[in-house]
Amino acid sequence: MHLLGAPLTIEVIVKEGTFERSKQMRLFIDGDGSPVKNEVIELAQQYQLPVVIVTSVDHYTTKDYPAHVHFVYVDKGSDRADYEIVKEIEPGDFLVTQDYGLASLVLPKKARVFHHNSTEYLPETIDFLLGQRYLGAQMRKAGKRTKGPKPFTKEDREVFKRIFENELRQTLAK
């Protein structure tokens, strides 16, 4: 709490220094709940790319990460991390997220967006995915049960890493 009783707002805290914009591709992770952080970090180190993990202060960590990994912590609140990613991401950057809404905001910025299930969000398919999300929300609102995602397995993790690395390699070769 702020001294005057109003909530203290932490807009953005960058752990371990700041990251600077450059011509180098950056790998962004929508950090709240991403199951493939370690895989992205490992590949980024291999290809000497910076990683920017944007997450809520609720997920603050004191865990040591390599120097190429930068955390941006945003205040609690719906979509705060999403807005920070949209603000910072540039053409040619990669983003890993499971959020269709965030993907739809980033795609027009000419960044590439991937789901941890190894699929790439594309401008041609994002409207369909948003429509599916809307219908699912309407069904749940009406009391219908919908299936959640299946558990993320070690095999899923390996498939993601292989496909994501292939995309990185192809992009860097251009």
PDB file of C-alpha atoms in Angstrom:
ATOM      1  CA  MET A   1       0.000   0.000   0.000  1.00  0.00           C
ATOM      2  CA  HIS A   2       1.037   3.530  -0.729  1.00  0.00           C
ATOM      3  CA  LEU A   3       1.459   5.784   2.313  1.00  0.00           C
ATOM      4  CA  LEU A   4      -1.775   7.601   1.523  1.00  0.00           C
ATOM      5  CA  GLY A   5      -3.780   4.379   1.364  1.00  0.00           C
ATOM      6  CA  ALA A   6      -3.991   4.066  -2.411  1.00  0.00           C
ATOM      7  CA  PRO A   7      -2.604   0.890  -3.945  1.00  0.00           C
ATOM      8  CA  LEU A   8       1.010   1.079  -4.991  1.00  0.00           C
ATOM      9  CA  THR A   9       1.349   0.468  -8.708  1.00  0.00           C
ATOM     10  CA  ILE A  10       4.446  -1.130 -10.106  1.00  0.00           C
ATOM     11  CA  GLU A  11       4.309  -0.488 -13.808  1.00  0.00           C
ATOM     12  CA  VAL A  12       7.420  -2.228 -15.088  1.00  0.00           C
ATOM     13  CA  ILE A  13      10.435  -3.621 -13.289  1.00  0.00           C
ATOM     14  CA  VAL A  14      13.274  -5.066 -15.311  1.00  0.00           C
ATOM     15  CA  LYS A  15      15.335  -7.681 -13.503  1.00  0.00           C
ATOM     16  CA  GLU A  16      19.076  -7.784 -14.065  1.00  0.00           C
ATOM     17  CA  GLY A  17      19.479  -4.642 -16.094  1.00  0.00           C
ATOM     18  CA  THR A  18      17.635  -3.449 -19.101  1.00  0.00           C
ATOM     19  CA  PHE A  19      17.260  -4.781 -22.579  1.00  0.00           C
ATOM     20  CA  GLU A  20      17.914  -2.481 -25.472  1.00  0.00           C
ATOM     21  CA  ARG A  21      16.200  -2.507 -28.806  1.00  0.00           C
ATOM     22  CA  SER A  22      18.488  -3.634 -31.551  1.00  0.00           C
ATOM     23  CA  LYS A  23      18.307  -5.148 -34.984  1.00  0.00           C
ATOM     24  CA  GLN A  24      18.800  -8.565 -33.397  1.00  0.00           C
ATOM     25  CA  MET A  25      15.773 -10.819 -33.197  1.00  0.00           C
ATOM     26  CA  ARG A  26      14.409 -11.233 -29.675  1.00  0.00           C
ATOM     27  CA  LEU A  27      12.431 -14.146 -28.306  1.00  0.00           C
ATOM     28  CA  PHE A  28       9.507 -13.031 -26.151  1.00  0.00           C
ATOM     29  CA  ILE A  29       7.665 -15.330 -23.776  1.00  0.00           C
ATOM     30  CA  ASP A  30       4.231 -14.565 -22.377  1.00  0.00           C
ATOM     31  CA  GLY A  31       5.507 -15.731 -19.022  1.00  0.00           C
ATOM     32  CA  ASP A  32       2.390 -16.344 -16.959  1.00  0.00           C
ATOM     33  CA  GLY A  33       2.153 -20.108 -17.142  1.00  0.00           C
ATOM     34  CA  SER A  34       4.261 -20.875 -20.214  1.00  0.00           C
ATOM     35  CA  PRO A  35       5.374 -24.516 -20.030  1.00  0.00           C
ATOM     36  CA  VAL A  36       8.264 -24.043 -22.492  1.00  0.00           C
ATOM     37  CA  LYS A  37      10.332 -21.263 -20.905  1.00  0.00           C
ATOM     38  CA  ASN A  38      13.339 -23.504 -20.361  1.00  0.00           C
ATOM     39  CA  GLU A  39      13.291 -24.800 -23.929  1.00  0.00           C
ATOM     40  CA  VAL A  40      13.177 -21.283 -25.381  1.00  0.00           C
ATOM     41  CA  ILE A  41      15.948 -20.112 -23.037  1.00  0.00           C
ATOM     42  CA  GLU A  42      18.144 -23.059 -24.005  1.00  0.00           C
ATOM     43  CA  LEU A  43      17.650 -22.477 -27.738  1.00  0.00           C
ATOM     44  CA  ALA A  44      18.240 -18.741 -27.337  1.00  0.00           C
ATOM     45  CA  GLN A  45      21.541 -19.423 -25.635  1.00  0.00           C
ATOM     46  CA  GLN A  46      22.540 -21.818 -28.406  1.00  0.00           C
ATOM     47  CA  TYR A  47      21.729 -19.203 -31.088  1.00  0.00           C
ATOM     48  CA  GLN A  48      22.945 -16.232 -29.009  1.00  0.00           C
ATOM     49  CA  LEU A  49      19.576 -14.487 -28.931  1.00  0.00           C
ATOM     50  CA  PRO A  50      18.066 -12.441 -26.111  1.00  0.00           C
ATOM     51  CA  VAL A  51      14.955 -13.697 -24.324  1.00  0.00           C
ATOM     52  CA  VAL A  52      12.403 -11.324 -22.819  1.00  0.00           C
ATOM     53  CA  ILE A  53       9.972 -12.937 -20.381  1.00  0.00           C
ATOM     54  CA  VAL A  54       7.040 -10.669 -19.590  1.00  0.00           C
ATOM     55  CA  THR A  55       5.067 -11.704 -16.543  1.00  0.00           C
ATOM     56  CA  SER A  56       3.031 -10.409 -13.635  1.00  0.00           C
ATOM     57  CA  VAL A  57       4.703  -9.459 -10.350  1.00  0.00           C
ATOM     58  CA  ASP A  58       2.702 -12.388  -8.968  1.00  0.00           C
ATOM     59  CA  HIS A  59       5.240 -14.637 -10.713  1.00  0.00           C
ATOM     60  CA  TYR A  60       8.365 -12.844  -9.466  1.00  0.00           C
ATOM     61  CA  THR A  61      11.326 -15.182  -9.173  1.00  0.00           C
ATOM     62  CA  THR A  62      14.734 -15.010  -7.551  1.00  0.00           C
ATOM     63  CA  LYS A  63      15.930 -17.996  -9.583  1.00  0.00           C
ATOM     64  CA  ASP A  64      19.180 -17.364 -11.436  1.00  0.00           C
ATOM     65  CA  TYR A  65      18.896 -17.197 -15.204  1.00  0.00           C
ATOM     66  CA  PRO A  66      21.592 -16.758 -17.865  1.00  0.00           C
ATOM     67  CA  ALA A  67      22.584 -13.193 -18.789  1.00  0.00           C
ATOM     68  CA  HIS A  68      20.660 -13.315 -22.089  1.00  0.00           C
ATOM     69  CA  VAL A  69      17.350 -13.699 -20.216  1.00  0.00           C
ATOM     70  CA  HIS A  70      15.572 -10.507 -19.189  1.00  0.00           C
ATOM     71  CA  PHE A  71      12.433 -10.377 -17.078  1.00  0.00           C
ATOM     72  CA  VAL A  72       9.892  -7.601 -17.366  1.00  0.00           C
ATOM     73  CA  TYR A  73       7.480  -7.642 -14.448  1.00  0.00           C
ATOM     74  CA  VAL A  74       4.190  -5.832 -14.812  1.00  0.00           C
ATOM     75  CA  ASP A  75       1.600  -4.911 -12.237  1.00  0.00           C
ATOM     76  CA  LYS A  76      -1.246  -7.277 -11.481  1.00  0.00           C
ATOM     77  CA  GLY A  77      -4.185  -6.862 -13.770  1.00  0.00           C
ATOM     78  CA  SER A  78      -5.912  -8.333 -16.721  1.00  0.00           C
ATOM     79  CA  ASP A  79      -3.802  -8.236 -19.871  1.00  0.00           C
ATOM     80  CA  ARG A  80      -1.025  -6.011 -18.443  1.00  0.00           C
ATOM     81  CA  ALA A  81       1.660  -8.422 -19.676  1.00  0.00           C
ATOM     82  CA  ASP A  82      -0.044  -8.552 -23.077  1.00  0.00           C
ATOM     83  CA  TYR A  83       0.028  -4.768 -23.433  1.00  0.00           C
ATOM     84  CA  GLU A  84       3.706  -4.661 -22.503  1.00  0.00           C
ATOM     85  CA  ILE A  85       4.526  -7.302 -25.118  1.00  0.00           C
ATOM     86  CA  VAL A  86       2.533  -5.471 -27.802  1.00  0.00           C
ATOM     87  CA  LYS A  87       4.359  -2.252 -26.916  1.00  0.00           C
ATOM     88  CA  GLU A  88       7.853  -3.780 -27.050  1.00  0.00           C
ATOM     89  CA  ILE A  89       7.725  -6.421 -29.788  1.00  0.00           C
ATOM     90  CA  GLU A  90       9.121  -5.513 -33.194  1.00  0.00           C
ATOM     91  CA  PRO A  91       9.020  -6.984 -36.694  1.00  0.00           C
ATOM     92  CA  GLY A  92      11.040 -10.182 -36.857  1.00  0.00           C
ATOM     93  CA  ASP A  93      10.803 -10.981 -33.147  1.00  0.00           C
ATOM     94  CA  PHE A  94       9.322 -14.304 -32.014  1.00  0.00           C
ATOM     95  CA  LEU A  95       6.658 -14.661 -29.312  1.00  0.00           C
ATOM     96  CA  VAL A  96       5.551 -17.805 -27.493  1.00  0.00           C
ATOM     97  CA  THR A  97       2.041 -17.542 -26.049  1.00  0.00           C
ATOM     98  CA  GLN A  98      -1.136 -19.538 -25.692  1.00  0.00           C
ATOM     99  CA  ASP A  99      -3.239 -16.365 -25.754  1.00  0.00           C
ATOM    100  CA  TYR A 100      -5.158 -15.987 -29.034  1.00  0.00           C
ATOM    101  CA  GLY A 101      -6.017 -12.374 -28.243  1.00  0.00           C
ATOM    102  CA  LEU A 102      -2.373 -11.445 -27.722  1.00  0.00           C
ATOM    103  CA  ALA A 103      -1.421 -13.295 -30.905  1.00  0.00           C
ATOM    104  CA  SER A 104      -4.012 -11.283 -32.839  1.00  0.00           C
ATOM    105  CA  LEU A 105      -2.468  -8.017 -31.593  1.00  0.00           C
ATOM    106  CA  VAL A 106       1.119  -9.029 -32.341  1.00  0.00           C
ATOM    107  CA  LEU A 107       0.667 -10.522 -35.824  1.00  0.00           C
ATOM    108  CA  PRO A 108       0.049  -7.120 -37.508  1.00  0.00           C
ATOM    109  CA  LYS A 109       3.403  -5.980 -36.102  1.00  0.00           C
ATOM    110  CA  LYS A 110       5.092  -8.591 -38.348  1.00  0.00           C
ATOM    111  CA  ALA A 111       6.386 -10.688 -35.467  1.00  0.00           C
ATOM    112  CA  ARG A 112       6.058 -14.468 -35.557  1.00  0.00           C
ATOM    113  CA  VAL A 113       3.848 -16.014 -32.896  1.00  0.00           C
ATOM    114  CA  PHE A 114       3.950 -19.605 -31.671  1.00  0.00           C
ATOM    115  CA  HIS A 115       1.825 -21.698 -29.326  1.00  0.00           C
ATOM    116  CA  HIS A 116       3.568 -24.161 -27.025  1.00  0.00           C
ATOM    117  CA  ASN A 117       1.657 -26.941 -28.818  1.00  0.00           C
ATOM    118  CA  SER A 118       4.089 -26.361 -31.724  1.00  0.00           C
ATOM    119  CA  THR A 119       1.740 -24.450 -34.003  1.00  0.00           C
ATOM    120  CA  GLU A 120       2.348 -21.006 -35.427  1.00  0.00           C
ATOM    121  CA  TYR A 121      -0.424 -18.438 -35.314  1.00  0.00           C
ATOM    122  CA  LEU A 122      -1.030 -17.030 -38.783  1.00  0.00           C
ATOM    123  CA  PRO A 123      -2.966 -13.977 -39.995  1.00  0.00           C
ATOM    124  CA  GLU A 124      -5.132 -16.301 -42.127  1.00  0.00           C
ATOM    125  CA  THR A 125      -6.273 -18.408 -39.150  1.00  0.00           C
ATOM    126  CA  ILE A 126      -6.342 -16.077 -36.154  1.00  0.00           C
ATOM    127  CA  ASP A 127      -9.946 -14.931 -36.715  1.00  0.00           C
ATOM    128  CA  PHE A 128     -11.108 -18.558 -36.710  1.00  0.00           C
ATOM    129  CA  LEU A 129      -9.254 -19.215 -33.438  1.00  0.00           C
ATOM    130  CA  LEU A 130     -10.742 -16.103 -31.842  1.00  0.00           C
ATOM    131  CA  GLY A 131     -14.193 -17.252 -32.974  1.00  0.00           C
ATOM    132  CA  GLN A 132     -13.647 -20.669 -31.404  1.00  0.00           C
ATOM    133  CA  ARG A 133     -12.555 -19.022 -28.160  1.00  0.00           C
ATOM    134  CA  TYR A 134     -15.671 -16.852 -28.169  1.00  0.00           C
ATOM    135  CA  LEU A 135     -17.990 -19.818 -28.786  1.00  0.00           C
ATOM    136  CA  GLY A 136     -16.323 -21.780 -25.988  1.00  0.00           C
ATOM    137  CA  ALA A 137     -16.796 -18.855 -23.601  1.00  0.00           C
ATOM    138  CA  GLN A 138     -20.464 -18.575 -24.591  1.00  0.00           C
ATOM    139  CA  MET A 139     -20.977 -22.302 -24.011  1.00  0.00           C
ATOM    140  CA  ARG A 140     -19.373 -22.110 -20.560  1.00  0.00           C
ATOM    141  CA  LYS A 141     -21.461 -19.045 -19.757  1.00  0.00           C
ATOM    142  CA  ALA A 142     -24.571 -21.062 -20.659  1.00  0.00           C
ATOM    143  CA  GLY A 143     -23.509 -23.798 -18.241  1.00  0.00           C
ATOM    144  CA  LYS A 144     -22.089 -26.250 -20.751  1.00  0.00           C
ATOM    145  CA  ARG A 145     -18.906 -28.071 -19.872  1.00  0.00           C
ATOM    146  CA  THR A 146     -16.036 -27.796 -22.306  1.00  0.00           C
ATOM    147  CA  LYS A 147     -12.865 -29.839 -22.371  1.00  0.00           C
ATOM    148  CA  GLY A 148      -9.724 -28.166 -21.171  1.00  0.00           C
ATOM    149  CA  PRO A 149      -6.311 -28.726 -22.684  1.00  0.00           C
ATOM    150  CA  LYS A 150      -4.714 -32.127 -22.321  1.00  0.00           C
ATOM    151  CA  PRO A 151      -1.724 -32.355 -19.970  1.00  0.00           C
ATOM    152  CA  PHE A 152       1.529 -31.096 -21.479  1.00  0.00           C
ATOM    153  CA  THR A 153       3.881 -34.080 -21.774  1.00  0.00           C
ATOM    154  CA  LYS A 154       7.620 -34.548 -22.095  1.00  0.00           C
ATOM    155  CA  GLU A 155       7.009 -35.589 -25.708  1.00  0.00           C
ATOM    156  CA  ASP A 156       5.041 -32.357 -26.348  1.00  0.00           C
ATOM    157  CA  ARG A 157       7.987 -30.414 -24.935  1.00  0.00           C
ATOM    158  CA  GLU A 158      10.451 -32.214 -27.223  1.00  0.00           C
ATOM    159  CA  VAL A 159       8.254 -31.661 -30.296  1.00  0.00           C
ATOM    160  CA  PHE A 160       7.952 -27.953 -29.475  1.00  0.00           C
ATOM    161  CA  LYS A 161      11.701 -27.611 -29.077  1.00  0.00           C
ATOM    162  CA  ARG A 162      12.444 -29.389 -32.360  1.00  0.00           C
ATOM    163  CA  ILE A 163       9.906 -27.362 -34.380  1.00  0.00           C
ATOM    164  CA  PHE A 164      10.776 -24.049 -32.721  1.00  0.00           C
ATOM    165  CA  GLU A 165      14.485 -24.637 -33.336  1.00  0.00           C
ATOM    166  CA  ASN A 166      13.786 -25.406 -36.983  1.00  0.00           C
ATOM    167  CA  GLU A 167      11.879 -22.109 -37.331  1.00  0.00           C
ATOM    168  CA  LEU A 168      14.705 -20.227 -35.608  1.00  0.00           C
ATOM    169  CA  ARG A 169      17.329 -21.812 -37.827  1.00  0.00           C
ATOM    170  CA  GLN A 170      15.397 -21.041 -41.021  1.00  0.00           C
ATOM    171  CA  THR A 171      14.762 -17.446 -39.973  1.00  0.00           C
ATOM    172  CA  LEU A 172      18.373 -16.808 -38.980  1.00  0.00           C
ATOM    173  CA  ALA A 173      19.618 -18.281 -42.271  1.00  0.00           C
ATOM    174  CA  LYS A 174      17.750 -15.614 -44.283  1.00  0.00           C
TER     175      LYS A 174
END
